[in-house]
XYZ file of C-alpha atoms in Angstrom:
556
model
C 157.037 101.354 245.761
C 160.677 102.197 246.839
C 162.103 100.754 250.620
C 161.572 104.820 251.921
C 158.110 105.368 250.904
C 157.182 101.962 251.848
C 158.342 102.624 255.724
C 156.712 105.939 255.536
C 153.564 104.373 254.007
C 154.085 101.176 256.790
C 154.935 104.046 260.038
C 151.374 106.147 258.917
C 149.872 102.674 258.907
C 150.726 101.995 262.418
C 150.177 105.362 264.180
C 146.675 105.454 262.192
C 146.236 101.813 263.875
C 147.327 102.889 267.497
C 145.527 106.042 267.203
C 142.201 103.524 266.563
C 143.396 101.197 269.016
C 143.130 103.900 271.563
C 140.040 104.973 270.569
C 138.627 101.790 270.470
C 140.248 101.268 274.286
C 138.689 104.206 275.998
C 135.015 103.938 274.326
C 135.089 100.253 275.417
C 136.003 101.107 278.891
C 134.185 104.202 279.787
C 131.218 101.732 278.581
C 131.738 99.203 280.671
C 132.706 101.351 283.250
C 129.997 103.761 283.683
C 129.572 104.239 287.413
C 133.374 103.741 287.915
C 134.800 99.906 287.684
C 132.364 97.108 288.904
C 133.424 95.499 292.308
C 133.619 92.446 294.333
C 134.696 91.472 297.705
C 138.395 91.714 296.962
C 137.919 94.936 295.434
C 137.057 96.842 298.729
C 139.378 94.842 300.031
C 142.148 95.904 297.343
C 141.254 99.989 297.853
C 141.221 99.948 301.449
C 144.390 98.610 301.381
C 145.561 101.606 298.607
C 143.867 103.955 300.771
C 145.946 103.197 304.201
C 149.121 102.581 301.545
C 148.769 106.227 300.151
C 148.110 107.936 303.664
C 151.703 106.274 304.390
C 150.315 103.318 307.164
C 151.306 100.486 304.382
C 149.146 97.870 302.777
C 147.121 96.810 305.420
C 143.225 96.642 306.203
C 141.151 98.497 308.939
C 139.844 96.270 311.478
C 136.029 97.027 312.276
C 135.764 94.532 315.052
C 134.713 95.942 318.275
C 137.459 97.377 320.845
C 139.935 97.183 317.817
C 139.833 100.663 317.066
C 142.870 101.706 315.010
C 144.264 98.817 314.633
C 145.492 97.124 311.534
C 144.884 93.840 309.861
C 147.630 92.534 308.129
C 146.981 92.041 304.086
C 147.996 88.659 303.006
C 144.351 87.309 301.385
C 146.339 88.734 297.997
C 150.005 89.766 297.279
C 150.074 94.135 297.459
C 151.329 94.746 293.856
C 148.054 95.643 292.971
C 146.933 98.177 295.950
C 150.333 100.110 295.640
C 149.606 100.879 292.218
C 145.962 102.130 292.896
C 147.626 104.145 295.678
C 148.432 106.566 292.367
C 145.389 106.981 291.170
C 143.513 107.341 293.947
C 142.160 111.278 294.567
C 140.834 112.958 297.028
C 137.969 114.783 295.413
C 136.703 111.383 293.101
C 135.129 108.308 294.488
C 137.466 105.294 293.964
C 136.134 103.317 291.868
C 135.699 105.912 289.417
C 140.462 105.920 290.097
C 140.333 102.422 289.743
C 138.453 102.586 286.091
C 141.257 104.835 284.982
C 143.740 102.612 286.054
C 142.452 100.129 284.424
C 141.756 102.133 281.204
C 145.768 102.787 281.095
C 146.314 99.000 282.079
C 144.235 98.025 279.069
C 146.184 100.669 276.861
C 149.057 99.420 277.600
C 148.151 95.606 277.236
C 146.574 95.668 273.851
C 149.144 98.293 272.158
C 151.804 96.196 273.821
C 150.507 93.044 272.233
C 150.030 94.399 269.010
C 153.675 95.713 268.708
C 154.452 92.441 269.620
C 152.942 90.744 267.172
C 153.619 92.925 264.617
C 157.501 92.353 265.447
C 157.002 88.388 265.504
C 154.640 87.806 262.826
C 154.039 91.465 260.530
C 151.539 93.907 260.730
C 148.370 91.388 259.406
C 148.746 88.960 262.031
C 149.336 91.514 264.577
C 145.734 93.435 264.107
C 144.107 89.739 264.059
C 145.903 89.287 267.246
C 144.934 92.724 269.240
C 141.608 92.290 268.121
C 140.923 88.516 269.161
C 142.676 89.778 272.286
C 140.677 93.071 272.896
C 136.979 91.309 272.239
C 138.056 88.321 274.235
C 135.365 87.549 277.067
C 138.146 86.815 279.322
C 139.364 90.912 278.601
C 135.738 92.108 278.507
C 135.143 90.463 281.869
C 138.676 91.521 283.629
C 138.547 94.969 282.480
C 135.174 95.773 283.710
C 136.275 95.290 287.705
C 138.402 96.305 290.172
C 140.453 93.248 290.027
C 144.620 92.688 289.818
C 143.756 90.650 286.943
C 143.966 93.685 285.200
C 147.852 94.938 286.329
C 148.135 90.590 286.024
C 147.492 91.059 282.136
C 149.811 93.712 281.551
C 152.291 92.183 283.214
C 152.364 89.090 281.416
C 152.148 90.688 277.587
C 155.165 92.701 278.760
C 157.142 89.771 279.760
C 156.523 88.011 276.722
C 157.098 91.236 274.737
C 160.652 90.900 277.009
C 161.524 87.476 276.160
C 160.878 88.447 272.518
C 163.726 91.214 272.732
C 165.813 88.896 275.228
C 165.733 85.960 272.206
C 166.801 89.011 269.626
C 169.569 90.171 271.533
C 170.929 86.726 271.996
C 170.998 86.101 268.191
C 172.737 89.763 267.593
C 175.074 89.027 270.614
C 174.081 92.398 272.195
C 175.630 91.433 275.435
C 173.957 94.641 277.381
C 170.771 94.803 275.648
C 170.613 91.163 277.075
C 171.032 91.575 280.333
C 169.063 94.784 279.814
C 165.713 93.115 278.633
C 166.324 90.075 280.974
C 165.912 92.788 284.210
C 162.858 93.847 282.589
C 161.648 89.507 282.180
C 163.015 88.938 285.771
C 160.700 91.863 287.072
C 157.606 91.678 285.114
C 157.702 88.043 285.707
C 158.127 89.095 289.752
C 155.211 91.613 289.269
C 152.986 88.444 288.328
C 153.514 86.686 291.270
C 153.299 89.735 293.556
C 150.088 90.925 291.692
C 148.434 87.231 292.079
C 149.891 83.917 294.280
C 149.441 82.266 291.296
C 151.849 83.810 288.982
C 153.980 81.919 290.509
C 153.678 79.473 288.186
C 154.814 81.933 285.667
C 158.140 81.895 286.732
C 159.071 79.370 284.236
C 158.670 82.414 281.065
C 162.661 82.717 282.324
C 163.990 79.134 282.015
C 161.833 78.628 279.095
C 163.498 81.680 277.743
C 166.502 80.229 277.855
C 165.874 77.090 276.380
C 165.147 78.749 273.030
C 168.411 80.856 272.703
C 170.425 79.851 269.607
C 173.479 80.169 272.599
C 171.859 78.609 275.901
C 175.419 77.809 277.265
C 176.776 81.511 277.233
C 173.417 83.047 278.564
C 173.506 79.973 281.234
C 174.476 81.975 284.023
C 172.513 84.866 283.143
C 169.227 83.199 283.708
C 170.671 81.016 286.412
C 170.836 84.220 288.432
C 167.476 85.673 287.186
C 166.022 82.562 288.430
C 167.704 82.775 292.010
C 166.532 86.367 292.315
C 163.219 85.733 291.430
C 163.224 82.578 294.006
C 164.316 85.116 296.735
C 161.877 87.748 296.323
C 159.425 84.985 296.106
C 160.914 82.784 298.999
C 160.640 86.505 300.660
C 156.628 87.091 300.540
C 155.786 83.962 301.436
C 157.753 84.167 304.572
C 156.571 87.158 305.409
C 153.046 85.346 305.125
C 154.124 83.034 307.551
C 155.704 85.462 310.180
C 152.131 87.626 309.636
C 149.233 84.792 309.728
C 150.967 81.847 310.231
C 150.694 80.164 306.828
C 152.648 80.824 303.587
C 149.823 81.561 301.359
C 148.416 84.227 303.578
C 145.058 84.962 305.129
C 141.783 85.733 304.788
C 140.949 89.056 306.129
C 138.695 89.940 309.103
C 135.131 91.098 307.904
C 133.463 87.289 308.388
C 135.410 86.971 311.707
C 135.506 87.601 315.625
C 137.910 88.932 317.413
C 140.238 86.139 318.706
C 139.892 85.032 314.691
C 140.121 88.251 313.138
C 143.368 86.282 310.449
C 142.167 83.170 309.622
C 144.512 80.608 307.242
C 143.155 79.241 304.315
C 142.023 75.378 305.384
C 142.702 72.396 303.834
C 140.752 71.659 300.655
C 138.413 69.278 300.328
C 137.877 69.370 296.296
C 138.586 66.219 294.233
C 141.192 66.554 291.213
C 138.179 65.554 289.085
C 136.190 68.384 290.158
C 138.895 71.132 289.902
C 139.095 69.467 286.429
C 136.095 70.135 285.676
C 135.996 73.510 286.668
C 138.777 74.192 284.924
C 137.151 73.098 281.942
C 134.119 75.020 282.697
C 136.126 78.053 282.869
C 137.991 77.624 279.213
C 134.830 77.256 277.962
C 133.044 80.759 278.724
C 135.852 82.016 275.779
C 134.186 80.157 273.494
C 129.979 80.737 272.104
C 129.423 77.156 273.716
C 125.832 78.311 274.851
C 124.844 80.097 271.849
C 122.015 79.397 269.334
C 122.651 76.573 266.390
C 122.433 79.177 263.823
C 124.910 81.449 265.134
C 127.329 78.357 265.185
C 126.209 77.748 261.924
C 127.477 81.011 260.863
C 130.396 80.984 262.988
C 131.589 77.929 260.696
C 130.191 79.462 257.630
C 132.969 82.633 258.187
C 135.912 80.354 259.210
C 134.670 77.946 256.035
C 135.139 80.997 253.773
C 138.853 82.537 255.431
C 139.997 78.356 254.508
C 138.731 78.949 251.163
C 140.581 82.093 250.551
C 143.875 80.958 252.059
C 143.199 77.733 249.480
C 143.148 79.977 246.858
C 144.312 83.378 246.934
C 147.533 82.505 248.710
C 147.985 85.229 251.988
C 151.568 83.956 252.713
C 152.753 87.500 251.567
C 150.911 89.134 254.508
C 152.985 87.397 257.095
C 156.703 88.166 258.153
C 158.179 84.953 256.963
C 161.554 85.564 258.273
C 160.313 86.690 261.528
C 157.648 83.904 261.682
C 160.662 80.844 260.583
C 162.657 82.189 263.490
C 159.827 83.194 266.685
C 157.264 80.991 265.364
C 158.184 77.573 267.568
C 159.596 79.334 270.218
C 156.626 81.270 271.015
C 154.580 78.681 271.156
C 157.296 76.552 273.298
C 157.244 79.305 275.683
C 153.591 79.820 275.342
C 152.652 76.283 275.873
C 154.674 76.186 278.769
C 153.551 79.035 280.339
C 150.078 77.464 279.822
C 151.030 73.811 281.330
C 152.338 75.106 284.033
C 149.480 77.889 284.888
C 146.728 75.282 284.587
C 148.814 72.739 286.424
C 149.567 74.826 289.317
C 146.326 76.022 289.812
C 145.046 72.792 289.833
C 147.500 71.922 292.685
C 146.802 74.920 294.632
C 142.897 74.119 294.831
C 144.037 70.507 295.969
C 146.309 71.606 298.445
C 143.893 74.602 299.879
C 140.196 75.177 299.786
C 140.233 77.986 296.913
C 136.735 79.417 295.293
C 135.890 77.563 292.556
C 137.428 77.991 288.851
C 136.499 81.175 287.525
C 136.536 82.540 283.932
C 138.467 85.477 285.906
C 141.339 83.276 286.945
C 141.761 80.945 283.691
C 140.906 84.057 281.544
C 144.040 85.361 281.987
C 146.512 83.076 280.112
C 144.171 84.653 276.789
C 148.036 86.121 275.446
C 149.464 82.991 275.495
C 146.571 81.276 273.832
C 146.540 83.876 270.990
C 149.797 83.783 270.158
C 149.133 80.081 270.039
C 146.646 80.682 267.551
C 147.984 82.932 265.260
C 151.311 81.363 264.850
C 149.309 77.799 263.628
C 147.340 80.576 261.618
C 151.216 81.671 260.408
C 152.459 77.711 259.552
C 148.929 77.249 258.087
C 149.678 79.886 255.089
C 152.868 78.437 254.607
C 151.938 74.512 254.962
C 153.537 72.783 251.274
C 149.951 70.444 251.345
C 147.463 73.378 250.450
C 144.862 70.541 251.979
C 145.900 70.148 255.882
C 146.902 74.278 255.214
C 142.782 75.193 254.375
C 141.783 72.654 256.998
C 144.178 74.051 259.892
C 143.579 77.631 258.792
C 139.597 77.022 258.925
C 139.821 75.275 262.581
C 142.307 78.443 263.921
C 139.817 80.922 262.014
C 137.015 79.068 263.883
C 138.548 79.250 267.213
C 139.587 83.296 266.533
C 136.308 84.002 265.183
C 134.521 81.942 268.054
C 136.596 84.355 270.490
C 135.979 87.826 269.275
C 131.648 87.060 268.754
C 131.711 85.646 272.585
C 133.588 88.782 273.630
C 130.747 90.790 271.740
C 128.058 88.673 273.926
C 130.113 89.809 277.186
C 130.064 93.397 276.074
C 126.373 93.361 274.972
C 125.185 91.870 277.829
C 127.248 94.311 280.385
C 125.772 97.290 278.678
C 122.546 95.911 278.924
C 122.849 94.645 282.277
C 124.545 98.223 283.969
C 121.029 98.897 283.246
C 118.993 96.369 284.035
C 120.116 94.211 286.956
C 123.625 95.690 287.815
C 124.265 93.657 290.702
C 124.952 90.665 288.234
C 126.859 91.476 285.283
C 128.653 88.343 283.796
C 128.214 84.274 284.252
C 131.235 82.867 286.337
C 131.658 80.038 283.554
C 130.454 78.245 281.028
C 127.402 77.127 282.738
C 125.771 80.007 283.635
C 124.819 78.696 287.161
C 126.247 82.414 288.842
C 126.876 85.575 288.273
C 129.536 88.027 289.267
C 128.252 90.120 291.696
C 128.783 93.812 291.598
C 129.007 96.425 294.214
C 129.236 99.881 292.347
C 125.953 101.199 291.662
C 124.939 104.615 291.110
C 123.517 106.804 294.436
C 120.478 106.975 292.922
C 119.944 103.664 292.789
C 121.806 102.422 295.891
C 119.621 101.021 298.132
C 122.476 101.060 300.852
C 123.157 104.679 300.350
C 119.539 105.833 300.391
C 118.741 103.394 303.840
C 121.829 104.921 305.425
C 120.849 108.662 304.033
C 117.365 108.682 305.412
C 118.452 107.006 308.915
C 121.068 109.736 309.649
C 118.868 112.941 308.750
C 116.108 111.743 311.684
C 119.137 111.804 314.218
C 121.243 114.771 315.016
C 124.854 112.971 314.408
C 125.828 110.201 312.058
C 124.755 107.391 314.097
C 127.328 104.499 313.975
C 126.105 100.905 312.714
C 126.811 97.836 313.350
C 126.500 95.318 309.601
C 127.555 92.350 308.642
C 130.205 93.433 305.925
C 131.437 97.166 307.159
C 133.761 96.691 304.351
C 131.063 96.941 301.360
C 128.580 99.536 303.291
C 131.218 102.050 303.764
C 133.080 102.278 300.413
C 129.784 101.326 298.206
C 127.179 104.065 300.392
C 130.033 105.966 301.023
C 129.380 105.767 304.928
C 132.469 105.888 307.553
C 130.600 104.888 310.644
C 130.347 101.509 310.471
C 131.818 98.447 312.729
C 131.387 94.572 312.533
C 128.152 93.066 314.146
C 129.517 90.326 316.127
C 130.018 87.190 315.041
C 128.601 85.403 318.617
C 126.051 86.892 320.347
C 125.767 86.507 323.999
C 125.994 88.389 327.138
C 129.909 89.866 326.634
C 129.128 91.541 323.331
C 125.707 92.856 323.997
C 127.260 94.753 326.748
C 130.339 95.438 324.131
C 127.691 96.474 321.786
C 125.920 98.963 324.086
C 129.488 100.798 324.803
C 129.459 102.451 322.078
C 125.658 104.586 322.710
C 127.676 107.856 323.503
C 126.219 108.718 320.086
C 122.896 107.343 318.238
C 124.061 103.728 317.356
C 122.347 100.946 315.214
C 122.227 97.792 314.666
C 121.709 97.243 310.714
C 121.172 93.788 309.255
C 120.473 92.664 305.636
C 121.017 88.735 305.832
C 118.351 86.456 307.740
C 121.554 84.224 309.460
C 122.213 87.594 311.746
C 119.270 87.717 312.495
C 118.995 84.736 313.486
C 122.018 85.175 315.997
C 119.719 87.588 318.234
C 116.812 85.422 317.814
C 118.623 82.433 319.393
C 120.143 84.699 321.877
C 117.232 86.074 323.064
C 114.377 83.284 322.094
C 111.430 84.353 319.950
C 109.246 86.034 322.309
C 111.632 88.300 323.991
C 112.998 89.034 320.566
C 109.479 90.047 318.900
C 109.553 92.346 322.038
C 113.004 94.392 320.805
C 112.311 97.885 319.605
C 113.446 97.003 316.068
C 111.627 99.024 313.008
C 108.645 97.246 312.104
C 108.299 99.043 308.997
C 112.205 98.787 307.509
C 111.376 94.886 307.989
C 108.079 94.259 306.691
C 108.333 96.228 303.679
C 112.344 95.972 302.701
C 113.767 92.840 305.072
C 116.304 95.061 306.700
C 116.081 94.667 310.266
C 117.611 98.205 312.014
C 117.404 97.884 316.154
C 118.600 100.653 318.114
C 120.974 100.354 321.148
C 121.437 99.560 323.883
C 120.180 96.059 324.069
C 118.723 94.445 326.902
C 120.481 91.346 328.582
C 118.591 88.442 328.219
C-alpha cells in the first residue's frame, strides 16, 4: 500500500473511530442520565451557585435562614470553576439537571476523544482504542459522569493538560520556540482549571515542573516553566486568600443549610482521622476499579482472557501495532509524569484529610487520577511487546491485560447496575468503595415518583397561596420538588425563634419535617404532653413519618 493511500486509509480509520466514539458517548450518557444528571449535596449546592452567577450576583449561595432575606452566602465549600461553566448551560425553559447532563455529555466528549488522540499520537492508533476504551468503561468514569459533580470539568481538565505537556515535550525537541510557549499557556491554565475546579488539584501543579524535567533541553526552557510555576502559585496563593478574607480559613467553608444564624460559614475543623485510616480508605477507594467483589468464576475468566492476550503477544508478535518511534521517545516520560502526578495526588490528599476533617475516601475523589493510571498501563503494555526476553514480555503483558481487562468488566458492573437501579431504588445508585458499606445518594428523581414534589403539590392546592415551609435542607426541597418557598427550620428551638417563626404567617406557612432529630427539637422544647397537643397532621405522620405543623406556634 503506497504512503498516500495508507494516510487516506489511516484518516477514514479515525473519523470512522470518532464518529463511534461519539456514538458510544451520548448513548452511554443519555442512559445514565435519564431524569437529567444524578445529584448530591454539592450538586444543589454547585447550581445554585450557577444560577445567582448567570443572573449576574456572582458565585454565591442564597441564605434561607430566617431574617436573612436576600442575602448572600459566600461560596468557598468548593473552588467556582465548576458553577461558572454550568452558568452556560443553564436555560430557562429546562430543569437543571437535565443542563447539567449536557454539560457533562460535552465534558465526556471531549475527555475520551481527547485521550484517544492522545494516545494515538504517543503510542499509534492500537494502543490508543485500548486506551479510550479502558478509560470510557472505567467505574471511576461510569460513576463521575452520571452526577452533577466538578469531577467531571476535573477530568477534562487533566487529559488536556497531559495532552499539553505531550505537545510542550514535541515542541522542545523541534525547537519551536512559540509553539512552546504556546502549549505551555495552555499546561499553565488547564493545570489552574484543576485546582480551581477541586482544592485538591492542587497537587497537580507538579504536571509543569515534571514537564520540564523530561525536556531533552531543561536549561533553555528553565525560565519558561520557572514563570509558569510563579503564575500558577499566584492565582493559587490568590483563592486561598480570598478564602481567608471570606470565612476566615484558607480552605473555605461549609455553606449554611446545617447552620444558625450567628454560624451560617462555618470552617472546616480539625481532623481527627488517623494516617492509617485515611490509608485505608484510600485503598478502599482504588479498589472499587477493580471486580474485587465479584464471583470466583468471573475472576476465573477474567484471567482466562488476559492468559490468552500473553499467549498471543508470545507468539504472534504485535510489536508492529505500536508506534515504536513514538513509544522509545514518550514512553518513560509519560509514565515519569504520570507517576508523579499520581504520588503527589494520593499524597496530598492524604495530608489534607490529616490536616482537616474531610468525608471519607471516595471512589469519586481517587477515581479521578484513571488517565494517569491508563497511560501507566498501556505504556508497560507498549515495553511488554517490545521486551528482548519473550518470557517476562508474555508475563508483563498478561498482568497489564489483567488489570485493563479487570477495568473495563467493573465499569460494565457500574453501568448495569445504574440502569437497573434508575429503576429500582434510584435514591442509591453506586457503592462509595470497595466495600459496599454505602451508597451514593441521589436527588433527581422523576415527578412522578418524587415523594417531595407530590407532598408539596397536594399541600399547596388545599390553601389559596403557596404556603411557605420551613425544612431541614431548603436547598434539596426546592431544586429537587421544584418548590421556591422554602426557608431553614431553625437549628435551636426556643422562645426567640418560635416567635421568629410565627413572623412570617402573613401567608399560609408550614412547618415540614422529614428527619426524627427535628423533631425532636420541638419535642424538647415543648415536653411531650404539650407537644402531642400541637395541631400537627396526624395522618401525614402515621402513615408517611413526615411531620407538617402549621403556624403560628404557641410559646411554651
Amino acid at each position: 500500500m503506497s504512503t498516500v493511500n495508507q494516510s487516506i486509509f489511516l484518516d477514514r480509520k479515525v473519523f470512522y473511530t470518532v464518529i463511534l466514539i461519539s456514538f458510544i458517548v451520548v448513548i452511554a450518557v443519555l442512559k445514565l442520565t435519564p431524569f437529567g444528571a444524578a445529584s448530591t449535596t454539592d450538586s444543589f449546592t454547585y447550581i445554585e451557585a450557577a444560577e445567582n452567577f448567570k443572573q449576574g450576583k456572582g458565585v454565591i449561595l442564597d441564605s434561607y435562614a430566617m431574617g436573612q432575606e436576600g442575602e448572600a452566602v459566600p461560596f468557598t465549600t468548593w473552588p467556582p470553576l465548576y458553577p461558572m461553566v454550568i452558568a452556560a448551560f443553564l436555560a430557562d425553559n429546562t430543569l437543571p439537571f437535565y443542563s447539567v447532563a449536557q454539560l457533562s455529555l460535552l465534558l465526556l466528549l471531549i475527555s475520551v476523544l481527547s485521550f484517544f488522540f492522545l494516545i494515538k499520537k504517543v503510542a499509534g492508533y492500537p494502543l490508543a482504542i485500548i486506551g479510550a476504551t479502558v478509560f470510557l468503561t472505567a467505574s471511576s468514569t461510569v460513576l463521575i459522569f452520571t452526577y452533577a459533580w466538578s469531577e467531571t470539568l476535573f477530568t477534562a481538565l487533566l487529559i488536556l493538560a497531559c495532552w499539553s505537556l505531550v505537545y510542550c515535550i514535541e515542541a522542545a525537541q523541534k525547537e519551536a520556540v512559540l509553539a512552546h510557549l504556546g502549549y505551555l499557556c495552555l499546561l499553565t491554565l488547564c493545570v489552574l482549571g484543576l485546582f480551581y475546579t477541586r482544592y485538591a488539584g492542587l497537587w497537580l501543579g507538579v504536571l509543569i515542573p515534571a514537564t520540564w524535567l523530561v525536556l531533552p533541553n531543561k536549561g533553555k526552557w528553565f525560565t519558561a516553566y520557572f514563570v509558569a510555576s510563579v503564575v500558577y502559585a499566584g492565582f493559587v496563593g490568590y483563592l486561598l486568600w480570598r478564602n481567608y478574607l471570606l470565612v476566615g480559613d484558607i480552605s473555605g467553608g461549609e455553606f449554611n443549610s446545617e447552620y444558625n444564624e450567628p454560624l451560617r460559614i462555618a470552617i472546616r475543623p480539625i481532623s481527627t482521622t488517623s494516617f492509617l485510616d485515611r490509608v485505608i480508605e484510600m485503598q478502599n477507594a482504588l479498589l472499587a476499579l477493580l471486580p474485587v467483589n465479584t464471583s470466583i468464576i468471573f475472576l476465573v475468566l477474567l484471567f482466562c482472557l488476559a492468559g490468552m492476550s500473553a499467549f498471543l503477544t508470545w507468539r504472534f508478535s504485535t510489536v508492529s501495532l505500536i508506534n515504536n518511534e513514538a513509544v522509545a521517545y514518550y514512553g518513560k516520560k509519560l509514565i515519569f509524569i504520570s507517576f508523579l502526578g499520581i504520588v503527589s495526588y494520593i499524597g496530598g490528599f492524604i495530608y489534607m484529610g490529616l490536616v482537616k476533617s474531610l468525608p471519607t475516601y471516595e471512589l469519586r475523589y481517587i477515581g479521578l487520577l484513571t488517565p494517569l493510571f491508563v497511560i501507566i498501563l498501556l505504556f508497560s503494555l507498549a515495553y511488554a511487546c517490545q521486551a528482548q526476553n519473550r518470557v517476562i514480555g508474555m508475563i508483563t503483558t498478561g498482568l497489564v491485560s489483567f488489570l485493563m481487562i479487570s477495568m473495563i468488566f467493573q465499569g460494565g458492573i457500574y453501568y448495569k447496575n445504574a440502569i437497573v437501579h434508575w429503576n429500582t431504588q434510584p435514591l442509591m445508585l453506586y457503592p462509595t468503595d470497595v466495600t459496599e458499606k454505602d451508597y451514593f445518594f441521589n436527588g433527581t428523581l422523576p415527578l412522578e415518583i418524587n415523594s417531595h414534589y407530590k407532598l408539596l403539590q397536594q399541600i399547596s392546592k388545599q390553601s389559596v397561596d403557596s404556603p411557605l415551609f420551613f425544612v431541614e435542607r431548603p436547598r434539596f426541597i426546592r431544586l429537587s420538588a421544584i418548590y421556591p418557598a422554602v426557608k431553614l427550620f431553625p437549628i435551636e428551638i426556643n422562645d426567640y425563634t418560635i416567635n421568629q417563626l410565627n413572623h412570617y404567617t402573613d401567608k399560609s406557612a408550614y412547618i415540614l419535617l422529614f428527619a426524627q432529630t427535628e423533631i425532636q427539637k420541638l419535642e424538647k422544647y415543648y415536653g411531650t404532653e404539650k407537644f402531642i397537643q400541637l395541631p400537627y397532621n396526624k395522618d401525614y405522620f402515621e402513615k408517611i413519618g413526615v411531620f407538617l405543623l402549621p403556624l403560628p406556634l404557641p410559646l411554651r
